[in-house]
Amino acid sequence: MSSGDSGPDADALRALYGRFDPRPDGPPAPGLRRACLCVDVGDADDVAAAERWMLAHAGQLTCVRSTGCGCCVIGWDIEGPTALIDTLPAALGAASDWSSPTAAPPRAPIAWCRRLWRRCVRDAGA
């Protein structure tokens, strides 16, 4: 947790990071869609954008499961109304077995991997 350690959203942010809803069986119900958010913790802008999006929409999501280790990546598996999931910024999306390949914007995993690779190469050279 980064951008809400204190202040009015701190409790909501702590609850969001601790939220781990039961995984629904089978495919999403009609009108619902699944997606994954995953961001590098070293990218403060992406972390802040992911937290803002999740805080703004967490009450409308039917399933939220906090993922990622928290030391290098944070993320969530989410399910909610298709129209809401469609508002997820491409830079925050990722593909996984939770979401179908069409649930994440097609360029998001590539961009995320490139950022993570640059970070690993930079850290290895230090």
mmCIF file of C-alpha atoms in Angstrom:
data_model
loop_
_atom_site.group_PDB
_atom_site.id
_atom_site.type_symbol
_atom_site.label_atom_id
_atom_site.label_comp_id
_atom_site.label_asym_id
_atom_site.label_seq_id
_atom_site.Cartn_x
_atom_site.Cartn_y
_atom_site.Cartn_z
ATOM 1 C CA MET A 1 0.000 0.000 0.000
ATOM 2 C CA SER A 2 1.530 3.261 -0.994
ATOM 3 C CA SER A 3 -0.566 6.306 -1.650
ATOM 4 C CA GLY A 4 -3.063 6.010 1.169
ATOM 5 C CA ASP A 5 -1.071 5.248 4.287
ATOM 6 C CA SER A 6 -2.864 8.091 6.063
ATOM 7 C CA GLY A 7 -5.784 10.317 5.304
ATOM 8 C CA PRO A 8 -9.449 9.815 4.498
ATOM 9 C CA ASP A 9 -8.904 6.925 2.066
ATOM 10 C CA ALA A 10 -6.502 5.005 4.327
ATOM 11 C CA ASP A 11 -9.143 2.668 5.781
ATOM 12 C CA ALA A 12 -10.729 2.050 2.379
ATOM 13 C CA LEU A 13 -7.321 1.342 0.857
ATOM 14 C CA ARG A 14 -6.375 -1.068 3.651
ATOM 15 C CA ALA A 15 -9.693 -2.872 3.173
ATOM 16 C CA LEU A 16 -9.100 -3.019 -0.570
ATOM 17 C CA TYR A 17 -5.651 -4.599 -0.180
ATOM 18 C CA GLY A 18 -7.092 -7.091 2.288
ATOM 19 C CA ARG A 19 -10.129 -7.993 0.195
ATOM 20 C CA PHE A 20 -10.109 -11.602 -0.966
ATOM 21 C CA ASP A 21 -13.574 -12.591 -2.186
ATOM 22 C CA PRO A 22 -14.379 -16.241 -2.909
ATOM 23 C CA ARG A 23 -13.579 -17.208 -6.495
ATOM 24 C CA PRO A 24 -16.816 -17.702 -8.453
ATOM 25 C CA ASP A 25 -17.290 -21.082 -10.117
ATOM 26 C CA GLY A 26 -17.426 -21.251 -13.892
ATOM 27 C CA PRO A 27 -17.450 -18.384 -16.343
ATOM 28 C CA PRO A 28 -18.703 -14.904 -15.435
ATOM 29 C CA ALA A 29 -22.452 -14.410 -15.312
ATOM 30 C CA PRO A 30 -24.044 -12.617 -18.277
ATOM 31 C CA GLY A 31 -23.158 -8.927 -18.235
ATOM 32 C CA LEU A 32 -20.051 -9.507 -16.096
ATOM 33 C CA ARG A 33 -16.436 -9.652 -17.164
ATOM 34 C CA ARG A 34 -13.161 -10.566 -15.507
ATOM 35 C CA ALA A 35 -9.865 -8.729 -15.651
ATOM 36 C CA CYS A 36 -6.545 -8.505 -13.864
ATOM 37 C CA LEU A 37 -4.701 -5.442 -12.678
ATOM 38 C CA CYS A 38 -0.968 -5.737 -12.135
ATOM 39 C CA VAL A 39 1.535 -2.940 -11.629
ATOM 40 C CA ASP A 40 5.190 -2.651 -10.704
ATOM 41 C CA VAL A 41 5.477 -1.155 -7.201
ATOM 42 C CA GLY A 42 8.419 0.914 -8.468
ATOM 43 C CA ASP A 43 6.108 2.833 -10.802
ATOM 44 C CA ALA A 44 4.414 5.278 -8.439
ATOM 45 C CA ASP A 45 2.148 6.674 -11.163
ATOM 46 C CA ASP A 46 0.807 3.227 -12.077
ATOM 47 C CA VAL A 47 0.347 2.280 -8.415
ATOM 48 C CA ALA A 48 -1.571 5.494 -7.749
ATOM 49 C CA ALA A 49 -3.698 5.004 -10.884
ATOM 50 C CA ALA A 50 -4.507 1.394 -9.915
ATOM 51 C CA GLU A 51 -5.433 2.394 -6.364
ATOM 52 C CA ARG A 52 -7.606 5.280 -7.593
ATOM 53 C CA TRP A 53 -9.440 3.062 -10.086
ATOM 54 C CA MET A 54 -9.975 0.310 -7.541
ATOM 55 C CA LEU A 55 -11.156 2.689 -4.801
ATOM 56 C CA ALA A 56 -13.570 4.373 -7.205
ATOM 57 C CA HIS A 57 -15.093 1.084 -8.376
ATOM 58 C CA ALA A 58 -14.562 -1.520 -5.638
ATOM 59 C CA GLY A 59 -18.183 -1.283 -4.472
ATOM 60 C CA GLN A 60 -19.457 -2.186 -7.948
ATOM 61 C CA LEU A 61 -17.155 -5.186 -8.424
ATOM 62 C CA THR A 62 -18.666 -8.612 -7.737
ATOM 63 C CA CYS A 63 -15.304 -10.219 -6.986
ATOM 64 C CA VAL A 64 -12.008 -8.713 -5.853
ATOM 65 C CA ARG A 65 -9.006 -10.832 -4.965
ATOM 66 C CA SER A 66 -5.818 -9.052 -3.998
ATOM 67 C CA THR A 67 -2.830 -10.625 -5.783
ATOM 68 C CA GLY A 68 0.866 -10.005 -6.127
ATOM 69 C CA CYS A 69 3.563 -10.208 -3.516
ATOM 70 C CA GLY A 70 3.552 -6.507 -2.683
ATOM 71 C CA CYS A 71 7.332 -6.293 -2.756
ATOM 72 C CA CYS A 72 7.638 -5.975 -6.537
ATOM 73 C CA VAL A 73 4.084 -6.125 -7.926
ATOM 74 C CA ILE A 74 0.592 -5.416 -6.689
ATOM 75 C CA GLY A 75 -2.566 -6.463 -8.352
ATOM 76 C CA TRP A 76 -6.092 -7.665 -8.214
ATOM 77 C CA ASP A 77 -8.220 -10.243 -9.997
ATOM 78 C CA ILE A 78 -11.555 -8.545 -10.480
ATOM 79 C CA GLU A 79 -15.004 -9.277 -11.839
ATOM 80 C CA GLY A 80 -17.716 -6.744 -12.464
ATOM 81 C CA PRO A 81 -20.087 -5.228 -14.996
ATOM 82 C CA THR A 82 -18.635 -5.310 -18.504
ATOM 83 C CA ALA A 83 -19.097 -1.549 -18.963
ATOM 84 C CA LEU A 84 -17.110 -0.910 -15.788
ATOM 85 C CA ILE A 85 -14.299 -3.317 -16.660
ATOM 86 C CA ASP A 86 -14.064 -1.592 -20.054
ATOM 87 C CA THR A 87 -12.959 1.595 -18.220
ATOM 88 C CA LEU A 88 -9.845 -0.107 -16.839
ATOM 89 C CA PRO A 89 -6.818 1.799 -18.206
ATOM 90 C CA ALA A 90 -4.766 -0.352 -20.597
ATOM 91 C CA ALA A 91 -1.517 0.286 -18.697
ATOM 92 C CA LEU A 92 -2.964 -1.404 -15.602
ATOM 93 C CA GLY A 93 -4.325 -4.547 -17.232
ATOM 94 C CA ALA A 94 -2.670 -7.947 -17.428
ATOM 95 C CA ALA A 95 -3.623 -11.352 -18.782
ATOM 96 C CA SER A 96 -3.940 -14.415 -16.575
ATOM 97 C CA ASP A 97 -5.875 -17.624 -16.192
ATOM 98 C CA TRP A 98 -8.472 -15.602 -14.253
ATOM 99 C CA SER A 99 -9.348 -13.373 -17.169
ATOM 100 C CA SER A 100 -9.906 -14.486 -20.702
ATOM 101 C CA PRO A 101 -7.304 -13.255 -23.203
ATOM 102 C CA THR A 102 -9.768 -10.617 -24.373
ATOM 103 C CA ALA A 103 -10.332 -9.234 -20.870
ATOM 104 C CA ALA A 104 -6.991 -7.442 -20.717
ATOM 105 C CA PRO A 105 -6.034 -4.814 -23.251
ATOM 106 C CA PRO A 106 -3.682 -6.558 -25.714
ATOM 107 C CA ARG A 107 -0.664 -4.282 -25.194
ATOM 108 C CA ALA A 108 -0.831 -4.095 -21.398
ATOM 109 C CA PRO A 109 1.118 -7.290 -20.556
ATOM 110 C CA ILE A 110 3.866 -6.388 -23.017
ATOM 111 C CA ALA A 111 4.275 -2.880 -21.585
ATOM 112 C CA TRP A 112 4.278 -4.201 -18.020
ATOM 113 C CA CYS A 113 6.894 -6.864 -18.811
ATOM 114 C CA ARG A 114 9.150 -4.318 -20.470
ATOM 115 C CA ARG A 115 8.995 -2.046 -17.414
ATOM 116 C CA LEU A 116 9.697 -4.966 -15.075
ATOM 117 C CA TRP A 117 12.598 -6.145 -17.282
ATOM 118 C CA ARG A 118 14.156 -2.662 -17.281
ATOM 119 C CA ARG A 119 13.842 -2.559 -13.503
ATOM 120 C CA CYS A 120 15.485 -5.987 -13.082
ATOM 121 C CA VAL A 121 18.332 -5.114 -15.439
ATOM 122 C CA ARG A 122 18.839 -1.771 -13.665
ATOM 123 C CA ASP A 123 18.842 -3.457 -10.220
ATOM 124 C CA ALA A 124 21.232 -6.201 -11.386
ATOM 125 C CA GLY A 125 23.724 -3.630 -12.645
ATOM 126 C CA ALA A 126 23.802 -1.726 -9.350
#
